[in-house]
Amino acid sequence: MRLRHKFSTVFMPAVMAWAVTAGVQAQAPQPDTPASPVSPAVASSDSPTVNQIRSRGYLICGSGHGTTGFSAPDKNGHWKGLDADTCRAIAIAVLGDPDKTRFVPLTGQQRLTALQTGQIDVLPRTTSWTLRRDANGINFTYPNYYEYDAFMVRKELGITRTQDMTGATICVQTGSTNEVTVADLSRKFNLGLKTVLFDNTAASRQAFFSGRCDGLITDASALAAVRATQTQNPADYVIFPASGNSEALTPAVRHGDDRWFDIVKFVVQAPIAAEYMGITQANVDQMLKSTDPRIARFLGTEPGNGKALGLDERWAYNIVKQLGNYGEMFERNVGQGSPLKLERGLNRLYSDGGLMYPYVFN
């Protein structure tokens, strides 16, 4: 949906100043060997965005307000999560270093305008790919997570499906597709749902837990994170699908820089392709010796892909070496190796029945 609120000209400069001066950096898993630095041959680019990032010395990513599993700072202030790893991967490709990143927390209202106006370089922040957003100055790359919207309610209400929520009050974050979803569901099932709008996720969650709303709507994974980390007894709450529709959460860049768009697209794709080809963080060095032409092109031992994007030839190798493939990133952040313990579901490779499809690295 289109943003209907103007971006605060006071808030964002203050947030940006905090992000840059505080030097909040992502903490990547430490590889056995360091990433290849950006070589002099690719020190300049035909992308204005890349040149600005390299001149500045770090990548600026839009983030959420502490969504565990996707983008949230740990107790030491280091950002972790699937979206944070996407930001790191881009920094590895462009700067050769996952720690050359800055994260700017943004609400649903602020995120797209921050991208459009150049306050951030890229938005890897649980943002659904929609027609009106795409037509309004945003280029969506490739999905890094497929999701469905859901309600969370107190178990004591005895509600387990949308059709039973007649007259319920729902906490909703403004600037999200959930506003439209609640309105559509209320009209479709004649539910008379009432919405209470909040400008950030923290406020909507606090209102729900304080009893101001009967239900909380957002992405199912975000609700799972909230239930697992912000409730005394998770069993007191139930989560169920809202509309039954899935959405593609997709990192985005602004219109006007096609080379930057190309780079981010294939950085998002690289971990997916690596998983499909059986390349892991543990075996990537051994794979450098592979005689498979696909693997050789992907890892850069057969040159060409780096030159095409204006990157180091081993940019994809460096991403896998430091962050792992998509399956490893998923399990670490939101899967069985995380507090959320989410199933892969739609986020399995297409060869395993999911929607994650690797494109050709030729």
Coordinates of C-alpha atoms in Angstrom, one line a residue:
M1 CA 0.0 0.0 0.0
R2 CA 1.1 3.6 -0.4
L3 CA 2.5 5.5 2.5
R4 CA 0.0 8.0 3.7
H5 CA 2.1 9.8 6.2
K6 CA 4.9 12.2 5.5
F7 CA 8.3 11.3 6.8
S8 CA 9.5 13.3 9.8
T9 CA 12.1 15.8 8.8
V10 CA 13.2 16.1 12.4
F11 CA 13.3 12.5 13.5
M12 CA 15.3 10.9 10.7
P13 CA 18.4 13.3 10.8
A14 CA 18.5 12.6 14.6
V15 CA 18.3 8.9 14.1
M16 CA 20.9 9.0 11.3
A17 CA 23.2 11.0 13.5
W18 CA 22.8 8.4 16.3
A19 CA 23.4 5.5 13.9
V20 CA 26.6 7.0 12.5
T21 CA 28.1 8.5 15.6
A22 CA 27.2 5.5 17.8
G23 CA 28.8 3.2 15.3
V24 CA 26.3 0.4 15.8
Q25 CA 27.8 -2.5 13.8
A26 CA 26.7 -5.9 12.9
Q27 CA 28.6 -8.8 14.4
A28 CA 29.2 -11.5 11.8
P29 CA 30.4 -15.0 12.6
Q30 CA 34.2 -15.0 12.4
P31 CA 35.6 -16.9 9.4
D32 CA 38.8 -19.0 9.5
T33 CA 40.3 -16.7 6.9
P34 CA 39.5 -13.1 6.2
A35 CA 37.4 -11.9 3.3
S36 CA 39.2 -10.6 0.3
P37 CA 39.4 -6.9 0.4
V38 CA 37.8 -4.9 -2.4
S39 CA 40.5 -4.9 -5.1
P40 CA 41.8 -1.7 -6.7
A41 CA 40.4 -2.9 -10.0
V42 CA 36.9 -2.4 -8.7
A43 CA 37.5 0.5 -6.4
S44 CA 35.2 2.7 -8.6
S45 CA 31.8 1.7 -9.9
D46 CA 29.2 2.9 -12.4
S47 CA 26.8 2.9 -9.5
P48 CA 26.5 6.2 -7.7
T49 CA 25.3 4.4 -4.6
V50 CA 28.3 2.1 -4.5
N51 CA 30.7 5.0 -5.0
Q52 CA 29.0 6.8 -2.2
I53 CA 29.1 3.8 0.1
R54 CA 32.8 3.2 -0.6
S55 CA 33.6 6.9 -0.1
R56 CA 31.8 6.8 3.2
G57 CA 33.3 3.6 4.3
Y58 CA 30.2 1.8 5.4
L59 CA 26.7 0.6 4.3
I60 CA 23.6 2.1 5.9
C61 CA 20.7 -0.4 6.3
G62 CA 17.2 0.3 7.4
S63 CA 16.1 -2.1 10.2
G64 CA 13.1 -2.9 12.4
H65 CA 12.6 -1.9 16.0
G66 CA 14.0 -5.1 17.5
T67 CA 12.4 -8.0 15.7
T68 CA 14.1 -11.1 17.1
G69 CA 15.3 -13.4 14.3
F70 CA 15.3 -10.7 11.7
S71 CA 16.9 -7.5 13.0
A72 CA 17.5 -6.9 16.7
P73 CA 20.5 -5.7 18.7
D74 CA 21.8 -8.2 21.3
K75 CA 22.9 -7.1 24.8
N76 CA 26.1 -5.8 23.4
G77 CA 24.4 -3.7 20.8
H78 CA 25.3 -6.0 17.9
W79 CA 22.5 -6.4 15.4
K80 CA 21.5 -10.0 14.6
G81 CA 19.0 -11.7 12.4
L82 CA 18.2 -12.8 8.9
D83 CA 17.7 -9.2 7.7
A84 CA 20.9 -8.1 9.5
D85 CA 22.8 -10.9 7.8
T86 CA 21.4 -9.7 4.4
C87 CA 22.9 -6.3 5.2
R88 CA 26.2 -7.9 6.1
A89 CA 26.2 -9.9 2.9
I90 CA 25.9 -6.7 0.9
A91 CA 28.7 -5.0 2.9
I92 CA 30.9 -8.1 2.2
A93 CA 30.2 -7.8 -1.6
V94 CA 30.8 -4.1 -1.8
L95 CA 33.3 -3.4 0.9
G96 CA 34.8 -6.7 1.7
D97 CA 33.9 -6.5 5.4
P98 CA 30.6 -7.4 7.1
D99 CA 31.3 -5.0 10.0
K100 CA 31.3 -2.0 7.8
T101 CA 27.5 -1.6 8.4
R102 CA 25.2 0.8 10.2
F103 CA 21.7 0.1 11.2
V104 CA 18.9 2.7 11.4
P105 CA 15.8 1.5 13.2
L106 CA 12.7 2.6 11.3
T107 CA 8.9 2.3 11.8
G108 CA 6.5 1.0 9.2
Q109 CA 5.7 4.6 8.3
Q110 CA 9.3 5.8 8.0
R111 CA 11.0 2.9 6.2
L112 CA 10.0 3.5 2.6
T113 CA 10.5 7.3 2.7
A114 CA 13.9 6.8 4.3
L115 CA 14.9 4.7 1.3
Q116 CA 13.4 7.0 -1.3
T117 CA 15.1 10.1 0.1
G118 CA 18.5 8.5 0.4
Q119 CA 18.6 8.3 4.2
I120 CA 19.5 4.6 3.9
D121 CA 21.2 2.6 1.1
V122 CA 19.1 -0.5 1.3
L123 CA 16.0 -1.7 3.2
P124 CA 16.4 -5.3 4.2
R125 CA 13.6 -4.9 6.8
T126 CA 10.7 -7.4 6.7
T127 CA 9.0 -5.4 4.0
S128 CA 6.3 -7.0 1.8
W129 CA 6.7 -6.6 -1.9
T130 CA 3.5 -5.0 -3.2
L131 CA 2.4 -3.4 -6.5
R132 CA 1.9 0.2 -5.1
R133 CA 5.2 0.2 -3.3
D134 CA 7.0 -1.0 -6.4
A135 CA 5.3 1.7 -8.5
N136 CA 6.1 4.4 -6.0
G137 CA 9.9 4.7 -6.2
I138 CA 11.0 1.3 -4.8
N139 CA 12.8 -1.5 -6.5
F140 CA 12.3 -4.8 -4.8
T141 CA 15.1 -7.3 -5.3
Y142 CA 14.4 -11.0 -4.5
P143 CA 12.5 -12.3 -1.5
N144 CA 14.6 -13.5 1.4
Y145 CA 11.6 -14.8 3.4
Y146 CA 8.1 -15.9 2.5
E147 CA 5.6 -15.2 5.3
Y148 CA 1.9 -15.1 6.1
D149 CA 0.0 -12.7 8.3
A150 CA -1.4 -13.9 11.5
F151 CA -3.3 -12.9 14.7
M152 CA -2.2 -13.5 18.2
V153 CA -4.8 -13.6 20.9
R154 CA -5.0 -14.8 24.5
K155 CA -5.8 -18.4 24.8
E156 CA -8.5 -17.8 27.3
L157 CA -10.7 -16.1 24.6
G158 CA -11.1 -19.5 22.9
I159 CA -10.6 -18.0 19.4
T160 CA -8.6 -20.0 16.9
R161 CA -9.7 -18.6 13.5
T162 CA -10.4 -15.2 11.9
Q163 CA -14.1 -15.9 11.4
D164 CA -14.7 -16.0 15.2
M165 CA -13.3 -12.5 15.9
T166 CA -16.5 -10.6 15.5
G167 CA -16.3 -7.2 17.2
A168 CA -12.7 -7.7 18.2
T169 CA -10.2 -4.8 18.7
I170 CA -7.0 -5.2 16.9
C171 CA -3.6 -3.5 17.5
V172 CA -2.0 -2.6 14.2
Q173 CA 1.2 -0.8 13.2
T174 CA 0.6 2.0 10.7
G175 CA 2.3 2.0 7.4
S176 CA 2.0 -1.8 7.1
T177 CA 0.0 -4.1 4.9
N178 CA -1.8 -5.3 8.0
E179 CA -4.0 -2.2 8.0
V180 CA -5.4 -3.2 4.7
T181 CA -5.7 -6.9 5.8
V182 CA -7.8 -6.1 8.8
A183 CA -10.1 -3.8 6.8
D184 CA -10.4 -6.5 4.1
L185 CA -11.1 -9.3 6.6
S186 CA -13.7 -7.2 8.5
R187 CA -15.6 -6.5 5.3
K188 CA -15.2 -10.0 3.9
F189 CA -16.6 -11.8 7.0
N190 CA -18.7 -9.0 8.3
L191 CA -16.7 -9.0 11.6
G192 CA -16.9 -5.3 12.6
L193 CA -13.3 -5.3 13.6
K194 CA -12.0 -2.2 15.3
T195 CA -8.4 -1.1 14.8
V196 CA -6.1 0.8 17.2
L197 CA -3.2 2.2 15.3
F198 CA 0.4 2.7 16.5
D199 CA 3.4 4.2 14.8
N200 CA 5.8 1.5 15.9
T201 CA 5.8 -2.2 16.7
A202 CA 6.9 -1.8 20.3
A203 CA 3.9 0.4 21.1
S204 CA 1.4 -2.0 19.4
R205 CA 2.9 -5.0 21.3
Q206 CA 2.8 -3.1 24.6
A207 CA -0.8 -2.1 24.0
F208 CA -1.8 -5.7 23.3
F209 CA -0.1 -7.1 26.4
S210 CA -1.7 -4.4 28.5
G211 CA -5.2 -5.5 27.4
R212 CA -6.0 -2.6 25.2
C213 CA -6.6 -4.9 22.2
D214 CA -8.1 -8.4 21.8
G215 CA -5.7 -9.3 19.1
L216 CA -2.3 -8.3 17.6
I217 CA -1.7 -8.7 13.8
T218 CA 1.6 -8.9 12.0
D219 CA 3.8 -11.5 10.3
A220 CA 3.5 -14.9 11.9
S221 CA 7.3 -15.2 12.5
A222 CA 7.3 -11.8 14.3
L223 CA 4.4 -13.0 16.5
A224 CA 6.3 -16.2 17.2
A225 CA 9.3 -14.1 18.3
V226 CA 7.2 -11.9 20.5
R227 CA 5.5 -14.9 22.1
A228 CA 8.8 -16.6 22.7
T229 CA 10.7 -13.7 24.1
Q230 CA 8.2 -11.2 25.6
T231 CA 5.7 -13.3 27.5
Q232 CA 6.1 -15.0 30.9
N233 CA 4.1 -18.0 29.7
P234 CA 4.0 -18.4 25.9
A235 CA 1.3 -21.1 26.2
D236 CA -1.1 -18.4 27.3
Y237 CA -1.2 -17.1 23.7
V238 CA -2.3 -18.6 20.4
I239 CA -1.3 -17.6 16.9
F240 CA -3.4 -18.4 13.8
P241 CA -3.4 -17.3 10.1
A242 CA -5.3 -14.1 9.5
S243 CA -6.1 -13.9 5.8
G244 CA -4.5 -17.2 4.6
N245 CA -2.4 -15.2 2.1
S246 CA 1.4 -15.3 1.9
E247 CA 3.6 -12.3 1.3
A248 CA 7.2 -12.0 0.0
L249 CA 9.4 -10.1 2.4
T250 CA 11.9 -8.6 0.1
P251 CA 15.0 -6.3 0.5
A252 CA 14.6 -3.1 -1.5
V253 CA 16.5 -0.3 -3.1
R254 CA 15.3 3.0 -4.5
H255 CA 14.7 3.7 -8.2
G256 CA 17.4 5.3 -10.3
D257 CA 20.5 3.1 -9.8
D258 CA 20.2 0.0 -11.9
R259 CA 23.7 -1.3 -11.1
W260 CA 23.0 -1.1 -7.4
F261 CA 19.8 -2.9 -8.0
D262 CA 21.7 -5.6 -9.8
I263 CA 24.2 -6.0 -7.0
V264 CA 21.7 -6.3 -4.3
K265 CA 19.5 -8.7 -6.3
F266 CA 22.4 -11.2 -6.7
V267 CA 23.7 -10.7 -3.2
V268 CA 20.3 -11.8 -1.9
Q269 CA 20.4 -14.7 -4.4
A270 CA 24.0 -15.9 -3.5
P271 CA 23.2 -17.7 -0.3
I272 CA 20.2 -19.4 -1.9
A273 CA 22.3 -20.5 -4.9
A274 CA 25.1 -21.7 -2.6
E275 CA 22.6 -24.0 -0.7
Y276 CA 21.3 -25.4 -3.9
M277 CA 24.8 -26.2 -5.1
G278 CA 25.7 -27.8 -1.8
I279 CA 28.2 -25.1 -0.8
T280 CA 28.4 -24.4 2.9
Q281 CA 30.5 -22.3 5.2
A282 CA 32.4 -25.4 6.2
N283 CA 33.2 -26.7 2.7
V284 CA 33.5 -23.5 0.6
D285 CA 37.3 -23.6 0.6
Q286 CA 37.3 -27.1 -0.7
M287 CA 34.7 -26.1 -3.3
L288 CA 37.2 -23.7 -4.7
K289 CA 38.9 -26.7 -6.3
S290 CA 35.6 -27.9 -7.9
T291 CA 35.7 -28.6 -11.6
D292 CA 31.9 -28.0 -11.9
P293 CA 31.7 -24.8 -14.1
R294 CA 28.7 -23.5 -12.2
I295 CA 30.5 -23.6 -8.9
A296 CA 33.7 -22.2 -10.5
R297 CA 31.7 -19.2 -11.9
F298 CA 29.8 -18.7 -8.6
L299 CA 32.9 -18.8 -6.4
G300 CA 35.0 -16.6 -8.8
T301 CA 37.7 -19.1 -9.7
E302 CA 36.4 -18.7 -13.2
P303 CA 36.2 -14.9 -13.6
G304 CA 33.5 -12.8 -15.1
N305 CA 30.7 -12.4 -12.5
G306 CA 32.6 -10.0 -10.4
K307 CA 33.5 -7.8 -13.4
A308 CA 29.9 -7.8 -14.6
L309 CA 28.8 -6.3 -11.3
G310 CA 31.8 -4.2 -10.5
L311 CA 32.8 -6.4 -7.6
D312 CA 35.7 -8.5 -6.5
E313 CA 35.5 -11.9 -8.4
R314 CA 35.3 -13.7 -5.1
W315 CA 32.4 -11.7 -3.7
A316 CA 30.1 -14.7 -3.5
Y317 CA 32.8 -16.9 -1.9
N318 CA 33.4 -14.2 0.7
I319 CA 29.6 -14.1 1.6
V320 CA 29.4 -17.9 2.1
K321 CA 32.7 -18.1 3.9
Q322 CA 31.6 -15.5 6.5
L323 CA 27.9 -16.0 6.7
G324 CA 27.1 -19.5 5.3
N325 CA 24.4 -20.4 2.8
Y326 CA 20.7 -19.5 3.1
G327 CA 19.9 -22.7 4.9
E328 CA 22.6 -22.0 7.5
M329 CA 21.5 -18.4 7.9
F330 CA 17.9 -19.5 8.3
E331 CA 18.6 -22.1 10.9
R332 CA 20.9 -19.8 12.9
N333 CA 18.5 -16.9 13.0
V334 CA 14.9 -18.2 12.9
G335 CA 15.1 -22.0 12.6
Q336 CA 15.9 -24.9 14.9
G337 CA 19.2 -23.3 16.1
S338 CA 17.3 -20.2 17.3
P339 CA 14.9 -19.4 20.1
L340 CA 12.1 -19.2 17.5
K341 CA 12.6 -22.7 16.1
L342 CA 10.5 -22.0 13.0
E343 CA 10.1 -24.6 10.3
R344 CA 11.5 -23.8 6.8
G345 CA 8.0 -24.2 5.2
L346 CA 7.8 -22.0 2.1
N347 CA 11.4 -21.0 2.6
R348 CA 12.7 -24.4 1.6
L349 CA 14.5 -24.6 -1.7
Y350 CA 12.1 -25.2 -4.7
S351 CA 13.8 -28.6 -5.0
D352 CA 12.5 -29.4 -1.5
G353 CA 9.0 -28.1 -2.1
G354 CA 9.6 -24.5 -1.1
L355 CA 9.7 -21.2 -3.0
M356 CA 13.4 -20.4 -2.8
Y357 CA 14.6 -20.6 -6.4
P358 CA 18.3 -20.0 -7.3
Y359 CA 18.9 -18.0 -10.4
V360 CA 21.7 -18.5 -12.9
F361 CA 25.1 -17.0 -12.0
N362 CA 26.5 -16.8 -15.6

